[in-house]
PDB file of C-alpha atoms in Angstrom:
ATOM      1  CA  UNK A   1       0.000   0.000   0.000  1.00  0.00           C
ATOM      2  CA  UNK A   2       2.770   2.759   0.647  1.00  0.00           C
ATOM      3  CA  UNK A   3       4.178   2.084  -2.424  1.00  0.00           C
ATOM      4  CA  UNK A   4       1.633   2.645  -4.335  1.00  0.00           C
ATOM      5  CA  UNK A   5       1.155   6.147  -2.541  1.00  0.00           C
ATOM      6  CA  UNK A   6       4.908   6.486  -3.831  1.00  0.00           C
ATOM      7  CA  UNK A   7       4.281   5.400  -7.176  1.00  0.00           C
ATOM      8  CA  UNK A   8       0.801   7.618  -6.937  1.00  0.00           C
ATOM      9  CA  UNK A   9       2.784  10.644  -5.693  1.00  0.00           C
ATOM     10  CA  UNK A  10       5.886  10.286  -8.150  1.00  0.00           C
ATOM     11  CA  UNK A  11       3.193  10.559 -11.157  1.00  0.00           C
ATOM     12  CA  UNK A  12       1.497  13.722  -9.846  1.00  0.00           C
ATOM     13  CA  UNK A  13       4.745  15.270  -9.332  1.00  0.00           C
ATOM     14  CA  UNK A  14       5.650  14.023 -12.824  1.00  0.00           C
ATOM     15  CA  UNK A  15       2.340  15.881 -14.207  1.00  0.00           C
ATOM     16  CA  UNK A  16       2.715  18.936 -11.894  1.00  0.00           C
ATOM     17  CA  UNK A  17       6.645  19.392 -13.256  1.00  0.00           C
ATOM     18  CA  UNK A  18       5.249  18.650 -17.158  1.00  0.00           C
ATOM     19  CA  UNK A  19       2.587  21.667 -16.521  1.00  0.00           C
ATOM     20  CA  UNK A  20       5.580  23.571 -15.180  1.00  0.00           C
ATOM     21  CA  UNK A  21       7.388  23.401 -18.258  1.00  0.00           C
ATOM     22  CA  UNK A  22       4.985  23.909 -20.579  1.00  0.00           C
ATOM     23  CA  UNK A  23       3.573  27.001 -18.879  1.00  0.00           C
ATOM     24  CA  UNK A  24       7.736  28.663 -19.209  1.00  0.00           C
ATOM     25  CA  UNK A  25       7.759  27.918 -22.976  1.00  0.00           C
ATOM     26  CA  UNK A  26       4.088  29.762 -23.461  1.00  0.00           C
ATOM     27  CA  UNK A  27       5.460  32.474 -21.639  1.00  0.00           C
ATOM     28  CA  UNK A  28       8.763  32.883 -23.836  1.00  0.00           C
ATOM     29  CA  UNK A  29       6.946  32.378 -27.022  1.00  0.00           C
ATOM     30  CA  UNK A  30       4.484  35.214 -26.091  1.00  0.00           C
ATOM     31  CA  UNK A  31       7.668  36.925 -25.341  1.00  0.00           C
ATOM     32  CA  UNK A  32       8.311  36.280 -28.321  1.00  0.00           C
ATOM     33  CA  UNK A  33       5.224  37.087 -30.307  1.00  0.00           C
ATOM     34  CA  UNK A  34       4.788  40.252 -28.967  1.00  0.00           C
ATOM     35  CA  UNK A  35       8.309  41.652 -29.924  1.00  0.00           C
ATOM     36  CA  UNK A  36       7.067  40.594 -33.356  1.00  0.00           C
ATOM     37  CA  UNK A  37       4.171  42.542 -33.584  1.00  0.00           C
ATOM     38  CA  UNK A  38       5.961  45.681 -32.029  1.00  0.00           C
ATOM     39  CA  UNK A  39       8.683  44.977 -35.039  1.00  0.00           C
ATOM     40  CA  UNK A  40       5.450  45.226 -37.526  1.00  0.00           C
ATOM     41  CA  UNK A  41       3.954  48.236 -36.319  1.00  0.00           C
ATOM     42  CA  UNK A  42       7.233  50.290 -36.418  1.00  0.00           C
ATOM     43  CA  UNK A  43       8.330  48.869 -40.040  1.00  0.00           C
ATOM     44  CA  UNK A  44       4.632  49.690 -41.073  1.00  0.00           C
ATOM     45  CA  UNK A  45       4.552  53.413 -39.643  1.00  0.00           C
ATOM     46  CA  UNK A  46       8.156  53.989 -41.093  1.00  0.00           C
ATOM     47  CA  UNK A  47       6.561  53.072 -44.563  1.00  0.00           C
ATOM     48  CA  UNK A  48       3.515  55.338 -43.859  1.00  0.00           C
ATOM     49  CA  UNK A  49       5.282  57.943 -42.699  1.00  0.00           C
ATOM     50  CA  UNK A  50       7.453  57.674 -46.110  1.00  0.00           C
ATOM     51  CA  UNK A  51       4.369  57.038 -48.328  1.00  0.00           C
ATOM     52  CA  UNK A  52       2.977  60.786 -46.655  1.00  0.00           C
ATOM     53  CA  UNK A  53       6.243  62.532 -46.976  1.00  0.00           C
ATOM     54  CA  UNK A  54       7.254  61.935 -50.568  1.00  0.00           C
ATOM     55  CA  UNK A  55       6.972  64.629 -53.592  1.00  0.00           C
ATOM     56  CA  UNK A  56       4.348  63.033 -55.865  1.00  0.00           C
ATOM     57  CA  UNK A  57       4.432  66.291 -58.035  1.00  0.00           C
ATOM     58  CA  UNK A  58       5.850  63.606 -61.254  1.00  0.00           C
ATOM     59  CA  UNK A  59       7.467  60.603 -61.463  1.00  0.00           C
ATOM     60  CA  UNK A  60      11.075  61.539 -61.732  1.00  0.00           C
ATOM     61  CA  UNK A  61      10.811  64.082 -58.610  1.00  0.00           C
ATOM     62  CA  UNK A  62       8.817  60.446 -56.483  1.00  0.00           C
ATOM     63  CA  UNK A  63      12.181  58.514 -57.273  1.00  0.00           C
ATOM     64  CA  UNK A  64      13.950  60.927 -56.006  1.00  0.00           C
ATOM     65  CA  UNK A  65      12.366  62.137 -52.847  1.00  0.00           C
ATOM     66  CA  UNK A  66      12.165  58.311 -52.022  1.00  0.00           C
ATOM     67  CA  UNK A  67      15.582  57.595 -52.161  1.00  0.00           C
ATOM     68  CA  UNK A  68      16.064  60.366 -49.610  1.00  0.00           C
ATOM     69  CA  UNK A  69      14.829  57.910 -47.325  1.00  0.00           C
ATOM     70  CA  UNK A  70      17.691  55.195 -47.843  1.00  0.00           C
ATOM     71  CA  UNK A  71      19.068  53.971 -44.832  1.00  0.00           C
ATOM     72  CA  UNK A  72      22.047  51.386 -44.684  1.00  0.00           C
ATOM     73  CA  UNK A  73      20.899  50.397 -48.041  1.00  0.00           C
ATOM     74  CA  UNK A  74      24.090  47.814 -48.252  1.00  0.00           C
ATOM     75  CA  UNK A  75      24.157  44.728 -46.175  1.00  0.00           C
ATOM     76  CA  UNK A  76      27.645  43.128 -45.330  1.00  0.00           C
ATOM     77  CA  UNK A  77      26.020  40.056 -43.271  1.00  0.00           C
ATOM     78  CA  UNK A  78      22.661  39.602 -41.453  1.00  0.00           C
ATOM     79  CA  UNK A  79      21.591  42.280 -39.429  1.00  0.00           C
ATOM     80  CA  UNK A  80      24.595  44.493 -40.223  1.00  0.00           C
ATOM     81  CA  UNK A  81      23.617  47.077 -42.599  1.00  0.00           C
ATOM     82  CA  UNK A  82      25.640  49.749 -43.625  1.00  0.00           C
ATOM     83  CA  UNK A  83      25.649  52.986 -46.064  1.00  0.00           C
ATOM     84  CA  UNK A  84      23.725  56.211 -45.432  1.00  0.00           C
ATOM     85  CA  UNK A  85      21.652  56.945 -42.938  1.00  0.00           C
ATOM     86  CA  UNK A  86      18.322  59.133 -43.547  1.00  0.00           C
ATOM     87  CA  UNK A  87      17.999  62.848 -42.407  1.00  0.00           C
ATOM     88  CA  UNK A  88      17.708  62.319 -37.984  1.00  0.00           C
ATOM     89  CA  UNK A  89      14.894  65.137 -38.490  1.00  0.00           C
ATOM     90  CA  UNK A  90      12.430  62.909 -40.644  1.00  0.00           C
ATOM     91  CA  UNK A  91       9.645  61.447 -39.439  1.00  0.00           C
ATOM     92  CA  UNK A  92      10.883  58.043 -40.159  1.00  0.00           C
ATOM     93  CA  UNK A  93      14.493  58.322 -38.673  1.00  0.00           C
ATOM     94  CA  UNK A  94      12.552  59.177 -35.849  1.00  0.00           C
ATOM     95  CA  UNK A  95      10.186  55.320 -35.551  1.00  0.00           C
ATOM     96  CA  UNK A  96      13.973  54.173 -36.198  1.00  0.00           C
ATOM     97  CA  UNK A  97      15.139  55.932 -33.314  1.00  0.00           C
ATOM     98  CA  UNK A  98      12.032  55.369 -31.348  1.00  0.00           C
ATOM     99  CA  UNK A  99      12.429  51.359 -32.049  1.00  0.00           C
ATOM    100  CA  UNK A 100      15.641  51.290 -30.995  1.00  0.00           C
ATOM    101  CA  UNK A 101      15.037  52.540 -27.430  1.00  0.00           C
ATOM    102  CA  UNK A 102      15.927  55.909 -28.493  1.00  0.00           C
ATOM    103  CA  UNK A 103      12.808  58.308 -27.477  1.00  0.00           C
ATOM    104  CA  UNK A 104      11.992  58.378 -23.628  1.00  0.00           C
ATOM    105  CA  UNK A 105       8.707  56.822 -22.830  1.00  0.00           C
ATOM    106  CA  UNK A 106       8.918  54.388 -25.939  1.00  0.00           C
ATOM    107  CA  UNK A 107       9.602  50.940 -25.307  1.00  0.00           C
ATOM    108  CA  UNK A 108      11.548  49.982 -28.451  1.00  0.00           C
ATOM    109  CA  UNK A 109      12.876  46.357 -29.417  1.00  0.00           C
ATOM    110  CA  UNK A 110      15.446  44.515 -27.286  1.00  0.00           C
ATOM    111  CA  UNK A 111      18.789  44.774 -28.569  1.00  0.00           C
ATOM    112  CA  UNK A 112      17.991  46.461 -31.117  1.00  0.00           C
ATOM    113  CA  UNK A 113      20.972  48.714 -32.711  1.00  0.00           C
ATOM    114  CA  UNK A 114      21.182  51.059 -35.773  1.00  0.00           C
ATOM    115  CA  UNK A 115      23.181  48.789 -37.604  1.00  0.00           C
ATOM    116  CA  UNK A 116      20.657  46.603 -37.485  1.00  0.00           C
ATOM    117  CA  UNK A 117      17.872  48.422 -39.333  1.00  0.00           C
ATOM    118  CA  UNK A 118      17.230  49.157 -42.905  1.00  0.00           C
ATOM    119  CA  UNK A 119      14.868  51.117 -45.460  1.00  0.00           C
ATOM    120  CA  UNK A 120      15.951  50.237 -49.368  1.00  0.00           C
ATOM    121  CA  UNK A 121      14.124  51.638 -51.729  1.00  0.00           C
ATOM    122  CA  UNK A 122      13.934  50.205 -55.294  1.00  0.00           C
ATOM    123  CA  UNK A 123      13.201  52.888 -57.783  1.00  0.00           C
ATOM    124  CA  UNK A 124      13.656  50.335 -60.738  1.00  0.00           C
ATOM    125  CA  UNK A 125      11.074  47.819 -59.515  1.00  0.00           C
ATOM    126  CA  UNK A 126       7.834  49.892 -58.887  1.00  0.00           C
ATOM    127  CA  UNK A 127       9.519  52.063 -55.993  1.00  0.00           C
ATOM    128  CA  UNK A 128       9.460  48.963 -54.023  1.00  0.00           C
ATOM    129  CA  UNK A 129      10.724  49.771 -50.021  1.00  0.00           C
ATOM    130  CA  UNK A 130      11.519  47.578 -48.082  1.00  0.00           C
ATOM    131  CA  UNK A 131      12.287  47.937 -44.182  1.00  0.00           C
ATOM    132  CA  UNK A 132      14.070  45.255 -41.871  1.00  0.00           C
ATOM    133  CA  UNK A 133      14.814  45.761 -38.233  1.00  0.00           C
ATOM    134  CA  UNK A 134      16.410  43.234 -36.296  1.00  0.00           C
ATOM    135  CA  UNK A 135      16.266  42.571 -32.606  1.00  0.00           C
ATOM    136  CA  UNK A 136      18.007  40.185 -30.013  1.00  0.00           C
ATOM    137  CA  UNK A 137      15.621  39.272 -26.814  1.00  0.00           C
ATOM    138  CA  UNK A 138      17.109  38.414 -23.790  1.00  0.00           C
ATOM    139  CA  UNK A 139      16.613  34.181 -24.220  1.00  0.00           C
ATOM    140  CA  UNK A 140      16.970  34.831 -27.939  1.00  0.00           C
ATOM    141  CA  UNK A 141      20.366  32.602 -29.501  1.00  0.00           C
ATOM    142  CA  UNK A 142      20.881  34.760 -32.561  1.00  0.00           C
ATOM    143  CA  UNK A 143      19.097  38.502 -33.837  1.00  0.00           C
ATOM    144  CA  UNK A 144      15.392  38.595 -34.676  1.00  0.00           C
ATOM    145  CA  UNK A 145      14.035  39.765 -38.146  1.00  0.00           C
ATOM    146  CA  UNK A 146      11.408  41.547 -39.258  1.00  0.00           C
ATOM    147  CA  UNK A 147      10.683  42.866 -42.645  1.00  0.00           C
ATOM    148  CA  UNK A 148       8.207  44.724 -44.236  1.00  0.00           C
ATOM    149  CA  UNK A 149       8.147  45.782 -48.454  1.00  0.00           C
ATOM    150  CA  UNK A 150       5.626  48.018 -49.846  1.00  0.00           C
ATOM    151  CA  UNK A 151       4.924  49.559 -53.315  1.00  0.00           C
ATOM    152  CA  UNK A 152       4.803  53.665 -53.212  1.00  0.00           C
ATOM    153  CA  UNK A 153       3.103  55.134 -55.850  1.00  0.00           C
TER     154      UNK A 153
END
């Protein structure tokens, strides 16, 4: 009889540690999630806030206020852009700044550095831009990517 209380007890345990487990792996894949969605709604206000800000006046002045809005257009290795950087006083070096922990009271990504975000803009291929920021959380083994492309027109 006492050992199967033993036997009883060592399977609850068994289940209680299983729920345990599972319960820390929701918890870092919300983590997880939600550092995602923060990634999307900065890479899709920096592409409103270029779609507002460009000169749509003709075709050759669009190109060319878009590409004004380059940033670290070349990439040497993942997450390490390089190049230009856009004007600090646009609106969308600015959601750069702010996802990078740069603006007080904004809760940008984790780990997230300037060298690892980038606008490209493709004049040749409809004006295609295309945003990535990258991130590292703090269980993360490697940076975190997001990226966004978008047609302005």
């Amino acid at each position: 009889m006492i050992i199967e209380a033993l036997v009883a007890i060592m399977l609850l345990m068994l289940g209680i540690m299983g729920i345990a487990g599972l319960t820390t792996k929701s918890t870092a894949l919300t983590g997880q999630a939600q550092y995602r969605t923060e990634a999307g709604m900065f890479a899709e206000q920096i592409i409103q806030s270029i779609s507002l800000s460009v000169d749509r006046s003709s075709d050759s002045k669009l190109a060319t206020s878009l590409k004004g809005f380059e940033h670290q257009p070349t990439e040497s290795e993942a997450c390490s852009f390089a190049g230009s950087a856009m004007p600090e006083d646009s609106a969308p070096a600015q959601i750069l700044k702010a996802a990078r922990n740069g603006v007080t009271g904004v809760a940008g990504l984790p780990g997230a550095e300037g060298a690892g975000q980038q606008v490209v803009v493709d004049t040749d291929n409809n004006n295609q831009v295309t945003v990535t920021l990258c991130w590292q959380g703090p269980n993360d083994d490697g940076p975190r990517t997001y990226q966004i492309q978008a047609f302005v027109h």
